[in-house]
Amino acid sequence: GIWALDKNFSISFINRKFAEFLGYSENELIGKKITSLMGAEHARDYGVRKKSGKEGKSEQFECRFIRKDGSTSWLLVSGSPSVDTTGNFNGSFAMVTDISSLKAAEDKLARNEKKFRHIFDAAPYLIISVNRQGIIVDCNKKIQDVLQYDKSEILGRSFDSLISGADSAAIREHFRETLTTGAAKNQTFGMQKKDGTEIGVSISSSGLKDQHGTFFRIVCIIEDITELREMQESLLRKNEDLAASFEELTAIEEELRHHHEILLKNEAALKASEEKYRRIVETANEGIWMLDPDFNTTFVNRKLTEFLGYREEEMRGESITRFMSKEDARDHAHRRQNRIAGKSEQFECRFI
C-alpha cells in the first residue's frame, strides 16, 4: 500500500491497496489525519515520528491500525519526508505492508512459549539444555533444589564442570551418543553441588534438530538418585561384612540365618526401590494437567488423554471434578483450598 501526507499529516493520496488494508474506500480516507486511523498507543507516539519527518529523517516502524469494521491490522510503514524546491518540509510518503498474519503468529508463539515455559519450570526433575559444545544455555527452577545454584550462576558454564572428575569422559561419551543417535537413556554419574558435595544422578538426554535436520541442542533430564546409591553401597558393605564374618560365626548359625533373612529383605526392598526409580525414569513423559484459577482445564498433554480416554478438546474448559468419581469430587473442595493457599500435595484419586 502507499500513502502520501500533507505537511499537517493529513492524507492527500492513498492507493487502492492501502484502502483495502483498512476496509475503506479511497475517497473515505482522503483528508483524514493519519493518527485517527491508528491504535491509541501508536497515535500517541506519532508525535515523535512527526518531528523526525520534519527533520528530513526516513524511518521504518510497525504500527497498529483500526479498520473501518473495528478490527485491527498491523502494518509495516517505511516513510520518507517530502520537501519543496526550497527544502522546506511539505509532507511525507510511505510504502505500507500488511503484517497482520505475522504479528498473529508472533503472539501465538509468545503464548505457547509462556505455557511451555511454565511446564518446563514445574517439571519434577532438573532439566538442563546444552548446545553442541556442552555449554549450558537453559535450565529449569529445580537447579536451586538439586544443585543449590541460581539459574544465573549456571548459564554459560560447561556442563562438564558440574560432573565429578571421574565421570568427565563418560559424560562426553553420553553427549556424543545423543548427538549421533538422538538419545542416551538412564546413565548414572556423580554431580557436584555448589557446596562441593557430590550427589548421584541418572541422566537421560534427547537431541533437538534444527531446520536442516542437524542436532543442535541436547536436553538432559536429571534425577537425583543419591538415596538409591547410598542404599546400594550400604547393601554392598553389609555383604562384605557378612562374607568376612561368615567363618567366625559358624558357632552361631541360627543368628547368622536370622541376619541372612534380614539381608534378603533388604535385597527385596532394594529391588522394589530400583523398580520404582526405573518406572519413574521410563515414564518421564508423565501426564500433565493445567487448571485456571477456577480449576477448569486449560491444557492436558497426550499422555493424560491416554490415561483417561478423552480427546484434548473434550477436556479443555471442563472442571477437573467433571472427571472424578463422585466421592473424590466431593473431597476436592478441601484440596482446592490447599491449592489456593499455595500448598503442594500428592494424593490418589479415582477418575472416570
XYZ file of C-alpha atoms in Angstrom:
352
model
C 0.000 0.000 0.000
C 1.014 3.635 -0.499
C 0.071 6.824 1.279
C 1.039 10.462 0.900
C 0.506 13.008 3.681
C 0.499 16.797 3.530
C 2.526 18.933 5.926
C -0.259 18.653 8.524
C -0.086 14.841 8.301
C -3.493 14.562 6.672
C -3.911 12.019 3.875
C -3.566 13.608 0.437
C -3.262 10.372 -1.548
C -3.656 6.632 -0.980
C -3.706 3.763 -3.429
C -6.393 1.077 -3.613
C -4.259 -1.460 -1.721
C -3.900 0.734 1.359
C -7.647 1.368 1.362
C -8.226 -2.411 1.236
C -5.905 -2.902 4.229
C -8.272 -0.802 6.356
C -11.607 -1.642 4.703
C -12.336 1.897 3.488
C -12.908 3.336 0.037
C -10.181 5.639 -1.248
C -12.454 8.708 -1.053
C -13.318 7.997 2.603
C -9.648 8.281 3.598
C -8.639 11.452 1.734
C -8.302 14.329 4.202
C -8.246 12.153 7.339
C -5.478 12.638 9.909
C -3.286 9.566 9.713
C -3.305 9.338 13.528
C -7.107 8.982 13.504
C -6.626 5.567 11.913
C -4.018 4.340 14.401
C -4.390 2.443 17.646
C -4.345 4.818 20.614
C -0.859 3.793 21.789
C 0.687 4.384 18.346
C -1.224 7.606 17.758
C 0.326 8.987 20.966
C 3.817 8.007 19.817
C 3.375 9.501 16.363
C 4.310 12.970 17.590
C 7.956 11.835 17.754
C 7.712 10.461 14.215
C 6.249 13.774 13.015
C 9.308 15.551 14.377
C 11.631 13.088 12.636
C 9.791 13.632 9.345
C 10.044 17.403 9.629
C 13.781 16.982 10.267
C 14.102 15.087 6.993
C 14.593 11.636 8.520
C 13.291 8.431 6.920
C 12.265 5.547 9.149
C 10.564 2.177 9.272
C 8.206 1.097 12.046
C 5.363 -1.286 12.900
C 2.008 0.273 13.709
C -1.426 -0.983 14.720
C -4.276 0.485 12.628
C -8.023 0.274 13.273
C -10.040 -0.962 10.309
C -13.427 0.501 9.410
C -15.171 -2.533 10.989
C -13.279 -2.006 14.269
C -10.835 -4.891 13.819
C -7.067 -4.459 13.921
C -4.490 -4.515 11.126
C -0.753 -4.437 11.766
C 1.175 -2.550 9.095
C 4.903 -2.121 8.455
C 5.449 1.503 7.434
C 8.533 2.719 5.532
C 8.184 6.505 5.490
C 10.217 9.294 3.908
C 9.766 13.074 4.170
C 8.857 15.250 1.178
C 10.321 18.754 0.708
C 9.559 21.608 -1.671
C 12.018 23.331 -4.004
C 13.309 25.488 -1.151
C 13.980 22.470 1.066
C 11.065 23.032 3.412
C 9.030 20.086 4.691
C 5.713 19.775 2.885
C 4.557 16.238 3.735
C 5.640 12.626 3.633
C 5.357 9.488 1.567
C 5.218 5.872 2.780
C 5.202 2.309 1.482
C 2.998 0.109 3.693
C 2.953 -3.702 4.078
C 0.251 -5.700 5.900
C 1.997 -7.840 8.564
C -1.157 -8.840 10.496
C -0.659 -12.573 9.919
C 2.978 -12.311 11.033
C 2.005 -10.475 14.232
C -0.708 -13.065 14.953
C 1.873 -15.831 14.554
C 4.273 -13.972 16.865
C 1.553 -13.568 19.505
C 0.639 -17.260 19.299
C 4.292 -18.221 19.577
C 4.720 -15.987 22.636
C 1.659 -17.527 24.318
C 2.860 -21.068 23.582
C 6.340 -20.242 24.833
C 4.886 -18.913 28.097
C 2.715 -22.022 28.532
C 5.512 -24.491 27.877
C 7.992 -22.488 29.966
C 5.586 -22.978 32.877
C 5.525 -26.735 32.238
C 9.334 -26.744 31.890
C 9.831 -24.928 35.203
C 7.185 -27.005 37.019
C 8.705 -30.356 35.980
C 9.576 -32.640 38.937
C 13.105 -33.240 37.597
C 16.056 -30.979 36.942
C 16.166 -30.195 33.201
C 19.284 -28.661 31.637
C 19.684 -27.739 27.964
C 23.166 -27.561 26.421
C 24.473 -26.705 22.953
C 26.680 -28.938 20.794
C 29.752 -27.709 22.667
C 28.297 -28.795 26.006
C 27.636 -25.215 27.214
C 24.527 -24.742 29.372
C 22.002 -22.473 27.639
C 18.906 -23.070 29.781
C 17.683 -24.872 32.901
C 14.517 -25.053 34.966
C 13.923 -23.920 38.543
C 14.873 -27.307 40.030
C 18.509 -26.204 39.723
C 18.118 -24.495 43.121
C 16.730 -27.624 44.814
C 19.122 -30.145 43.280
C 22.456 -28.307 42.932
C 21.903 -25.138 45.059
C 22.781 -22.807 42.167
C 20.800 -19.823 40.969
C 19.972 -20.044 37.280
C 22.120 -17.006 36.533
C 25.153 -18.745 38.041
C 24.927 -21.763 35.766
C 24.056 -20.368 32.326
C 27.132 -20.218 30.100
C 29.040 -22.834 32.109
C 30.276 -26.097 30.692
C 28.029 -28.988 31.733
C 31.229 -30.981 32.256
C 32.174 -28.601 35.094
C 29.224 -29.935 37.139
C 30.236 -33.581 36.703
C 32.618 -35.370 39.073
C 36.095 -35.698 37.616
C 35.912 -39.492 37.418
C 32.852 -39.226 35.153
C 34.107 -36.486 32.802
C 34.957 -38.871 29.957
C 31.665 -40.729 30.454
C 29.519 -37.583 30.161
C 31.313 -36.564 26.964
C 30.599 -40.009 25.527
C 26.968 -39.645 26.701
C 26.656 -36.400 24.702
C 28.372 -37.919 21.645
C 25.847 -40.756 21.709
C 22.975 -38.254 21.949
C 24.240 -36.184 19.005
C 24.756 -39.367 16.957
C 21.615 -41.378 17.729
C 19.267 -38.716 19.142
C 19.077 -40.112 22.687
C 21.029 -41.596 25.599
C 18.978 -43.047 28.442
C 19.341 -43.701 32.171
C 23.099 -43.348 32.626
C 24.443 -42.635 36.111
C 27.033 -40.007 37.047
C 28.402 -38.150 40.029
C 27.423 -34.457 40.067
C 28.900 -31.619 42.152
C 26.616 -29.320 44.151
C 27.545 -25.676 44.729
C 28.897 -26.500 48.202
C 31.222 -29.151 46.734
C 29.311 -32.212 47.908
C 28.611 -34.942 45.384
C 25.269 -36.481 44.517
C 24.428 -39.453 42.332
C 22.233 -38.693 39.328
C 20.618 -40.571 36.469
C 20.692 -38.620 33.196
C 18.518 -39.223 30.129
C 19.210 -36.956 27.161
C 17.455 -36.211 23.884
C 18.721 -34.287 20.854
C 16.816 -31.416 19.201
C 17.196 -30.883 15.445
C 17.354 -27.624 13.510
C 15.615 -26.993 10.187
C 18.431 -28.808 8.383
C 17.960 -31.984 10.413
C 21.159 -31.480 12.419
C 21.186 -31.949 16.198
C 21.940 -28.530 17.674
C 20.722 -28.850 21.270
C 20.728 -31.541 23.966
C 18.005 -31.633 26.640
C 19.060 -33.514 29.778
C 16.516 -34.812 32.312
C 18.374 -35.330 35.596
C 17.116 -37.344 38.554
C 18.820 -37.332 41.968
C 19.455 -40.990 42.896
C 21.776 -40.299 45.833
C 19.497 -42.124 48.254
C 19.342 -45.156 45.993
C 23.121 -45.180 45.623
C 23.548 -44.993 49.386
C 21.230 -47.969 49.787
C 23.235 -49.915 47.205
C 26.533 -49.033 48.868
C 25.103 -49.905 52.276
C 23.996 -53.277 50.969
C 27.396 -53.921 49.435
C 29.097 -53.092 52.729
C 26.797 -55.479 54.560
C 27.566 -58.222 52.042
C 31.284 -57.662 52.538
C 30.933 -57.699 56.333
C 28.892 -60.893 56.215
C 31.367 -62.581 53.883
C 34.303 -61.675 56.156
C 32.482 -62.792 59.313
C 30.943 -65.997 57.977
C 33.753 -68.348 59.062
C 33.999 -66.750 62.510
C 30.262 -67.069 63.165
C 29.765 -70.773 62.405
C 29.030 -71.406 66.088
C 26.045 -69.091 65.996
C 24.447 -70.396 62.812
C 20.935 -69.516 63.919
C 21.874 -65.890 64.444
C 23.620 -65.865 61.083
C 20.493 -67.308 59.466
C 18.478 -64.520 61.100
C 20.885 -61.943 59.703
C 20.658 -63.630 56.336
C 16.868 -63.264 56.358
C 17.259 -59.562 57.126
C 19.693 -59.320 54.239
C 17.198 -60.974 51.899
C 14.522 -58.482 52.983
C 16.922 -55.606 52.348
C 17.656 -57.012 48.907
C 13.925 -57.233 48.173
C 13.462 -53.648 49.362
C 16.338 -52.559 47.137
C 14.837 -54.331 44.120
C 11.465 -52.703 44.822
C 13.168 -49.322 45.136
C 15.139 -49.909 41.947
C 11.936 -50.838 40.134
C 10.261 -47.699 41.458
C 13.036 -45.442 40.199
C 13.170 -47.296 36.896
C 9.462 -46.688 36.351
C 9.889 -43.005 37.204
C 12.689 -42.636 34.680
C 10.945 -44.674 31.978
C 7.768 -42.594 32.339
C 9.391 -39.167 32.500
C 6.805 -38.157 29.893
C 4.095 -38.020 32.571
C 0.546 -36.817 32.316
C 0.292 -33.046 32.791
C -2.941 -31.253 33.736
C -3.108 -27.445 33.919
C -6.048 -25.635 35.533
C -7.153 -21.986 35.641
C -7.989 -20.207 38.953
C -11.481 -21.722 38.792
C -9.976 -25.219 38.405
C -11.177 -25.569 34.839
C -8.941 -27.421 32.405
C -6.699 -25.187 30.254
C -4.232 -27.788 28.997
C -3.670 -31.561 29.042
C -0.872 -33.420 27.312
C -1.213 -36.538 25.156
C -0.203 -38.912 27.963
C -3.011 -37.683 30.226
C -5.612 -38.081 27.462
C -4.367 -41.646 27.034
C -4.816 -42.183 30.775
C -8.459 -41.072 30.740
C -9.510 -41.989 27.205
C -10.702 -38.480 26.288
C -9.638 -36.232 23.432
C -7.926 -32.986 24.428
C -10.787 -30.876 23.054
C -13.273 -32.851 25.179
C -11.366 -31.970 28.380
C -10.431 -28.354 27.671
C -12.616 -25.918 29.625
C -14.067 -28.618 31.849
C -13.704 -28.626 35.645
C -11.311 -31.247 36.985
C -14.135 -32.580 39.154
C -16.052 -33.408 35.970
C -13.673 -36.360 35.530
C -13.553 -37.521 39.176
C -15.686 -40.115 40.878
C -18.478 -38.555 42.953
C -16.828 -39.266 46.316
C -13.459 -37.802 45.197
C -15.178 -34.794 43.625
C -16.822 -34.027 46.986
C -13.426 -34.182 48.743
C -11.827 -31.897 46.180
C -13.162 -28.696 47.758
C -10.638 -29.193 50.587
C -7.844 -29.720 48.083
C -8.910 -26.596 46.186
C -8.388 -24.561 49.362
C -4.919 -26.087 49.774
C -4.037 -25.094 46.183
C -5.353 -21.552 46.694
C -3.264 -21.330 49.882
C -0.175 -22.286 47.858
C 0.227 -25.754 49.349
C 1.515 -28.687 47.307
C 0.425 -32.245 47.997
C 0.264 -35.678 46.491
C -2.865 -37.791 46.650
C -4.676 -40.651 44.999
C -7.887 -40.024 43.165
C -10.291 -42.147 41.142
C -11.113 -40.680 37.746
C -13.927 -41.774 35.499
